[in-house]
Short mmCIF file of C-alpha atoms in Angstrom, two decimals:
data_model
loop_
_atom_site.label_atom_id
_atom_site.label_comp_id
_atom_site.label_asym_id
_atom_site.label_seq_id
_atom_site.Cartn_x
_atom_site.Cartn_y
_atom_site.Cartn_z
CA MET M 1292 195.67 -49.46 -92.72
CA LYS M 1293 199.02 -50.26 -91.17
CA ILE M 1294 199.53 -48.84 -87.68
CA LYS M 1295 202.69 -46.89 -88.56
CA GLU M 1296 200.95 -45.21 -91.49
CA ASN M 1297 198.15 -43.81 -89.33
CA ARG M 1298 198.94 -40.27 -88.15
CA LEU M 1299 196.66 -40.29 -85.11
CA ILE M 1300 197.91 -43.67 -83.94
CA GLY M 1301 201.45 -42.36 -84.41
CA PHE M 1302 200.66 -39.42 -82.12
CA ALA M 1303 199.13 -41.72 -79.54
CA ILE M 1304 202.16 -44.03 -79.57
CA ILE M 1305 204.62 -41.15 -79.19
CA ALA M 1306 202.52 -39.59 -76.41
CA LEU M 1307 202.50 -42.90 -74.54
CA ILE M 1308 206.27 -43.23 -74.97
CA TYR M 1309 206.76 -39.78 -73.45
CA VAL M 1310 204.49 -40.56 -70.52
CA ILE M 1311 206.54 -43.70 -69.83
CA ALA M 1312 209.79 -41.73 -70.21
CA CYS M 1313 208.51 -39.05 -67.83
CA ILE M 1314 207.48 -41.55 -65.16
CA PHE M 1315 210.79 -43.37 -65.43
CA GLY M 1316 212.71 -40.09 -65.31
CA ILE M 1317 210.89 -38.96 -62.14
CA TRP M 1318 211.60 -42.33 -60.52
CA VAL M 1319 215.30 -42.08 -61.38
CA TYR M 1320 215.38 -38.48 -60.10
CA ARG M 1321 214.06 -39.56 -56.71
CA LEU M 1322 216.57 -42.42 -56.47
CA THR M 1323 219.59 -40.33 -57.46
CA PRO M 1324 221.70 -38.82 -54.65
CA GLY M 1325 223.60 -35.55 -54.93
CA SER M 1326 222.83 -32.03 -56.10
CA VAL M 1327 219.76 -31.10 -58.10
CA TYR M 1328 221.95 -30.65 -61.18
CA ILE M 1329 223.16 -34.27 -61.00
CA LYS M 1330 219.66 -35.53 -60.26
CA VAL M 1331 218.18 -33.69 -63.24
CA LEU M 1332 220.95 -34.85 -65.58
CA THR M 1333 220.52 -38.48 -64.51
CA ALA M 1334 216.74 -38.33 -64.88
CA ASP M 1335 217.05 -36.54 -68.22
CA MET M 1336 219.37 -39.24 -69.53
CA ALA M 1337 217.07 -41.98 -68.24
CA ALA M 1338 214.14 -40.46 -70.13
CA THR M 1339 216.29 -40.08 -73.25
CA ILE M 1340 217.36 -43.73 -73.12
CA THR M 1341 213.71 -44.73 -72.80
CA VAL M 1342 212.80 -42.74 -75.91
CA TYR M 1343 215.85 -44.17 -77.71
CA LEU M 1344 214.83 -47.77 -77.00
CA PHE M 1345 211.35 -47.12 -78.37
CA SER M 1346 212.86 -45.46 -81.44
CA LEU M 1347 214.78 -48.69 -82.07
CA LEU M 1348 211.62 -50.72 -81.61
CA LEU M 1349 209.72 -48.53 -84.07
CA LYS M 1350 212.74 -48.12 -86.38
CA ASN M 1351 212.19 -44.37 -86.46
CA SER M 1352 214.40 -41.75 -84.78
CA THR M 1353 211.68 -39.12 -85.22
CA VAL M 1354 210.26 -40.43 -81.94
CA TYR M 1355 212.91 -38.26 -80.28
CA ASP M 1356 212.05 -35.05 -82.20
CA PRO M 1357 209.66 -33.46 -79.66
CA TYR M 1358 212.02 -34.18 -76.74
CA TRP M 1359 213.86 -30.90 -77.36
CA SER M 1360 210.76 -28.85 -76.53
CA VAL M 1361 208.93 -31.24 -74.20
CA ALA M 1362 211.71 -31.88 -71.65
CA PRO M 1363 212.04 -28.28 -70.37
CA ILE M 1364 208.29 -27.76 -69.97
CA VAL M 1365 208.12 -30.91 -67.85
CA ILE M 1366 211.35 -30.64 -65.86
CA LEU M 1367 211.32 -26.95 -64.91
CA PRO M 1368 207.72 -26.70 -63.60
CA LEU M 1369 208.25 -29.90 -61.57
CA LEU M 1370 211.39 -28.40 -60.03
CA ALA M 1371 209.57 -25.17 -59.22
CA MET M 1372 206.90 -27.24 -57.46
CA GLU M 1373 209.55 -29.18 -55.54
CA TYR M 1374 211.16 -25.94 -54.33
CA ALA M 1375 207.74 -24.37 -53.73
CA ASN M 1376 208.96 -21.33 -55.65
CA THR M 1377 206.23 -18.91 -56.66
CA GLY M 1378 208.45 -15.83 -56.98
CA LEU M 1379 208.00 -13.44 -59.87
CA GLY M 1380 211.34 -14.34 -61.45
CA THR M 1381 210.44 -18.02 -61.59
CA ILE M 1382 206.91 -17.30 -62.81
CA PHE M 1383 208.23 -15.14 -65.65
CA MET M 1384 210.83 -17.76 -66.54
CA LEU M 1385 208.29 -20.61 -66.53
CA THR M 1386 205.90 -18.52 -68.62
CA ALA M 1387 208.63 -17.94 -71.20
CA VAL M 1388 209.78 -21.57 -71.31
CA THR M 1389 206.25 -23.00 -71.39
CA THR M 1390 205.16 -20.65 -74.18
CA TRP M 1391 208.29 -21.53 -76.15
CA GLY M 1392 207.90 -25.28 -75.54
CA VAL M 1393 204.19 -25.52 -76.31
CA ARG M 1394 204.58 -23.50 -79.51
CA LEU M 1395 207.58 -25.50 -80.70
CA THR M 1396 205.88 -28.80 -79.90
CA TYR M 1397 202.79 -27.64 -81.80
CA ASN M 1398 205.03 -26.83 -84.75
CA TRP M 1399 206.34 -30.41 -84.63
CA VAL M 1400 202.76 -31.71 -84.49
CA LYS M 1401 201.91 -29.79 -87.67
CA THR M 1402 204.83 -31.32 -89.55
CA PHE M 1403 204.52 -34.89 -88.24
CA LYS M 1404 203.09 -37.25 -90.87
CA ASN M 1405 203.38 -40.79 -89.55
CA LEU M 1406 205.84 -43.26 -88.05
CA ASN M 1407 207.00 -44.45 -91.45
CA ILE M 1408 208.60 -41.08 -92.17
CA GLN M 1409 211.56 -39.62 -90.30
CA ASP M 1410 213.60 -36.43 -90.54
CA TRP M 1411 215.81 -36.20 -93.65
CA ARG M 1412 218.86 -35.68 -91.43
CA TYR M 1413 218.35 -39.06 -89.80
CA ASP M 1414 217.99 -40.77 -93.17
CA MET M 1415 221.22 -39.10 -94.30
CA LEU M 1416 223.10 -40.17 -91.16
CA LYS M 1417 221.74 -43.69 -91.48
CA GLU M 1418 222.95 -43.95 -95.06
CA ARG M 1419 226.39 -42.59 -94.18
CA SER M 1420 226.97 -44.56 -90.98
CA LYS M 1421 225.65 -47.92 -92.25
CA GLY M 1422 225.98 -50.51 -89.48
CA LEU M 1423 227.08 -47.90 -86.95
CA PHE M 1424 223.74 -46.10 -87.12
CA PRO M 1425 222.47 -47.42 -83.75
CA LEU M 1426 225.44 -45.67 -82.11
CA VAL M 1427 225.01 -42.53 -84.24
CA ASN M 1428 221.32 -42.59 -83.39
CA PHE M 1429 222.00 -42.81 -79.66
CA PHE M 1430 224.91 -40.41 -79.25
CA GLY M 1431 224.40 -38.02 -82.17
CA ILE M 1432 220.65 -37.79 -82.67
CA GLN M 1433 219.44 -38.25 -79.10
CA VAL M 1434 222.08 -37.87 -76.35
CA PHE M 1435 223.82 -34.85 -77.89
CA PRO M 1436 220.65 -32.69 -78.14
CA THR M 1437 219.62 -33.81 -74.64
CA VAL M 1438 222.95 -32.59 -73.27
CA ILE M 1439 222.57 -29.26 -75.10
CA VAL M 1440 219.06 -28.70 -73.74
CA TYR M 1441 220.22 -29.74 -70.26
CA LEU M 1442 223.00 -27.13 -70.40
CA CYS M 1443 220.46 -24.55 -71.57
CA MET M 1444 218.21 -25.40 -68.61
CA LEU M 1445 220.95 -24.91 -66.00
CA PRO M 1446 220.39 -21.13 -65.72
CA ALA M 1447 216.67 -21.77 -65.27
CA ILE M 1448 217.37 -24.34 -62.53
CA ALA M 1449 219.67 -21.85 -60.80
CA LEU M 1450 216.95 -19.19 -60.98
CA ILE M 1451 214.40 -21.52 -59.42
CA GLN M 1452 216.70 -21.99 -56.42
CA SER M 1453 217.51 -18.28 -55.97
CA ASP M 1454 214.53 -16.31 -57.13
CA SER M 1455 214.47 -12.55 -57.58
CA PHE M 1456 212.83 -10.02 -59.87
CA ASN M 1457 214.32 -6.78 -61.18
CA ILE M 1458 214.82 -4.87 -64.41
CA LEU M 1459 217.30 -7.47 -65.69
CA THR M 1460 214.74 -10.23 -65.15
CA LEU M 1461 212.27 -8.26 -67.21
CA ALA M 1462 214.89 -7.64 -69.91
CA GLY M 1463 215.55 -11.39 -70.16
CA PHE M 1464 211.82 -12.06 -70.41
CA VAL M 1465 211.51 -9.52 -73.23
CA VAL M 1466 214.31 -11.30 -75.10
CA CYS M 1467 212.47 -14.61 -74.64
CA PHE M 1468 209.19 -13.06 -75.80
CA PHE M 1469 210.87 -11.67 -78.90
CA ALA M 1470 212.50 -15.06 -79.56
CA VAL M 1471 209.19 -16.95 -79.37
CA LEU M 1472 207.51 -14.33 -81.56
CA LEU M 1473 210.32 -14.57 -84.11
CA GLN M 1474 210.10 -18.36 -84.20
CA GLY M 1475 206.34 -18.29 -84.42
CA ILE M 1476 206.24 -15.82 -87.31
CA SER M 1477 208.99 -17.57 -89.28
CA ASP M 1478 207.42 -21.02 -88.83
CA TYR M 1479 203.98 -19.68 -89.81
CA GLU M 1480 205.41 -18.03 -92.91
CA MET M 1481 207.15 -21.25 -93.93
CA HIS M 1482 204.03 -23.36 -93.37
CA GLU M 1483 201.96 -20.97 -95.49
CA PHE M 1484 204.58 -20.98 -98.24
CA ARG M 1485 204.70 -24.78 -98.37
CA LYS M 1486 200.92 -25.03 -98.30
CA ASN M 1487 200.52 -22.66 -101.24
CA ASN M 1488 203.55 -23.72 -103.26
CA SER M 1489 203.86 -27.22 -104.69
CA ASP M 1490 207.27 -26.63 -106.27
CA ARG M 1491 209.79 -28.30 -103.97
CA CYS M 1492 212.65 -26.40 -105.60
CA ALA M 1493 211.15 -22.96 -104.98
CA LEU M 1494 212.79 -20.73 -102.38
CA MET M 1495 210.90 -19.05 -99.57
CA ARG M 1496 211.84 -15.35 -99.92
CA GLN M 1497 209.00 -13.61 -98.14
CA GLY M 1498 208.59 -12.05 -94.71
CA LEU M 1499 211.49 -12.74 -92.37
CA TRP M 1500 212.94 -15.20 -94.89
CA LYS M 1501 213.52 -12.31 -97.28
CA TYR M 1502 216.28 -11.03 -95.01
CA CYS M 1503 217.85 -14.16 -93.50
CA ARG M 1504 217.95 -17.87 -94.20
CA HIS M 1505 217.27 -19.21 -90.70
CA PRO M 1506 215.09 -16.80 -88.66
CA ASN M 1507 213.61 -19.75 -86.75
CA TYR M 1508 217.07 -20.80 -85.60
CA PHE M 1509 217.83 -17.23 -84.55
CA GLY M 1510 214.73 -17.32 -82.35
CA GLU M 1511 215.85 -20.62 -80.81
CA ILE M 1512 219.29 -19.19 -80.03
CA LEU M 1513 217.84 -15.99 -78.52
CA MET M 1514 215.42 -17.93 -76.32
CA TRP M 1515 218.11 -19.46 -74.14
CA TRP M 1516 220.17 -16.27 -73.97
CA GLY M 1517 217.01 -14.66 -72.59
CA ILE M 1518 216.77 -17.32 -69.88
CA PHE M 1519 220.44 -16.76 -69.05
CA ILE M 1520 219.84 -13.00 -68.69
CA MET M 1521 216.95 -13.74 -66.31
CA MET M 1522 219.24 -15.94 -64.21
CA MET M 1523 221.88 -13.20 -64.08
CA SER M 1524 219.33 -10.95 -62.39
CA SER M 1525 219.27 -13.37 -59.46
CA VAL M 1526 222.63 -15.18 -59.25
CA PRO M 1527 225.16 -13.21 -61.32
CA TYR M 1528 228.07 -15.11 -59.76
CA MET M 1529 226.90 -18.16 -61.75
CA PHE M 1530 227.80 -16.42 -64.99
CA TYR M 1531 229.70 -19.55 -66.07
CA LEU M 1532 226.34 -21.13 -66.90
CA LEU M 1533 226.51 -19.14 -70.12
CA ALA M 1534 228.07 -22.40 -71.33
CA GLY M 1535 224.49 -23.55 -72.00
CA PRO M 1536 223.27 -20.88 -74.42
CA LEU M 1537 226.78 -20.69 -75.88
CA ALA M 1538 226.82 -24.43 -76.63
CA ASN M 1539 223.37 -24.11 -78.19
CA THR M 1540 224.54 -21.21 -80.36
CA LEU M 1541 227.63 -23.11 -81.51
CA MET M 1542 225.54 -26.18 -82.33
CA PHE M 1543 223.31 -24.19 -84.68
CA VAL M 1544 226.13 -22.17 -86.23
CA PHE M 1545 228.54 -25.05 -86.84
CA ILE M 1546 226.28 -28.12 -87.18
CA SER M 1547 222.59 -27.46 -87.86
CA ILE M 1548 222.94 -24.53 -90.28
CA PRO M 1549 225.80 -25.94 -92.42
CA MET M 1550 223.96 -29.28 -92.68
CA ALA M 1551 220.73 -27.57 -93.75
CA GLU M 1552 222.42 -25.24 -96.23
CA LYS M 1553 224.34 -28.05 -97.88
CA ARG M 1554 221.07 -29.87 -98.47
CA LEU M 1555 219.22 -26.76 -99.69
CA ALA M 1556 222.03 -25.91 -102.11
CA GLY M 1557 221.49 -29.31 -103.72
CA TYR M 1558 217.93 -28.70 -104.94
CA LYS M 1559 216.70 -25.15 -104.29
CA THR M 1560 216.58 -22.86 -107.33
CA ASP M 1561 219.02 -19.92 -107.20
CA PHE M 1562 220.13 -20.81 -103.68
CA ASP M 1563 223.64 -19.42 -104.24
CA GLU M 1564 222.15 -16.04 -105.16
CA TYR M 1565 219.88 -16.19 -102.12
CA VAL M 1566 222.94 -16.76 -99.93
CA LYS M 1567 224.64 -13.67 -101.36
CA GLN M 1568 221.58 -11.49 -100.75
CA THR M 1569 220.70 -12.57 -97.21
CA ARG M 1570 222.16 -12.99 -93.76
CA VAL M 1571 222.44 -16.38 -92.09
CA LEU M 1572 220.56 -15.63 -88.87
CA ILE M 1573 219.71 -11.99 -88.22
CA PRO M 1574 216.54 -10.91 -90.10
CA LEU M 1575 217.77 -7.48 -91.18
CA PRO M 1576 218.45 -6.14 -94.68
CA LYS M 1577 222.06 -6.82 -95.58
CA PRO M 1578 222.92 -3.25 -96.74
CA LEU M 1579 222.38 -1.95 -93.20
CA PHE M 1580 225.81 -3.11 -92.15
CA LYS M 1581 227.71 -2.18 -95.30
#
């Protein structure tokens, strides 16, 4: 059996790549002068470049896929340890981020097949960009999401440095909890649907998916607004860090969702009717707002 066709070997290779990226990122962090925000950004980019180089070596951009959920659950706990912060605000924030990250990474694990298969979006971009794909791969597939996640982490980094706990902290945590629950339920429902339905053209119209077309994305968007709310309980004067969750929201609304819906419209049965009957993100019956 070829190495790239073996699922377990694929996992082992990707895990090793992330260990190397983590070690390199920590080394770069320690060498970088300046504020913690600059140090984290530099280390984050160093780790991303490491993953990118391995994706070129393996000819598969899917190597980067788990970075979105792995980076925060590595970076933020390490920062909390560096600042020796064991305050309630930080503990609640780390609990929310770790729960989100572990669950999302597990969801990736369930969908990963082997290193010969990569996300349909990457195949589409490769076909469209032709010889420019290495640049598209680096800036579009890997650097851009890294920057978005970095911006989303800024409120969490600010909270780690100025810890407090009050009713607003708890409110932010509740938003995060709801977001993780929403993502978990929607992903579970989709996995069950795909497992029990062999028709690729069939539409998932059960559970949360009965009311909106992207409940998992809604959970992802809510997650980082929850972290921002938690930060506001401690350092409200840093309100400008809403740029992080806002950038994440705009990415899903104007890039991820349109790209997904264009593809779904091409092969899903009665997709146009489904669009008319459902909301894009919010899992509530459409007539409620008529």
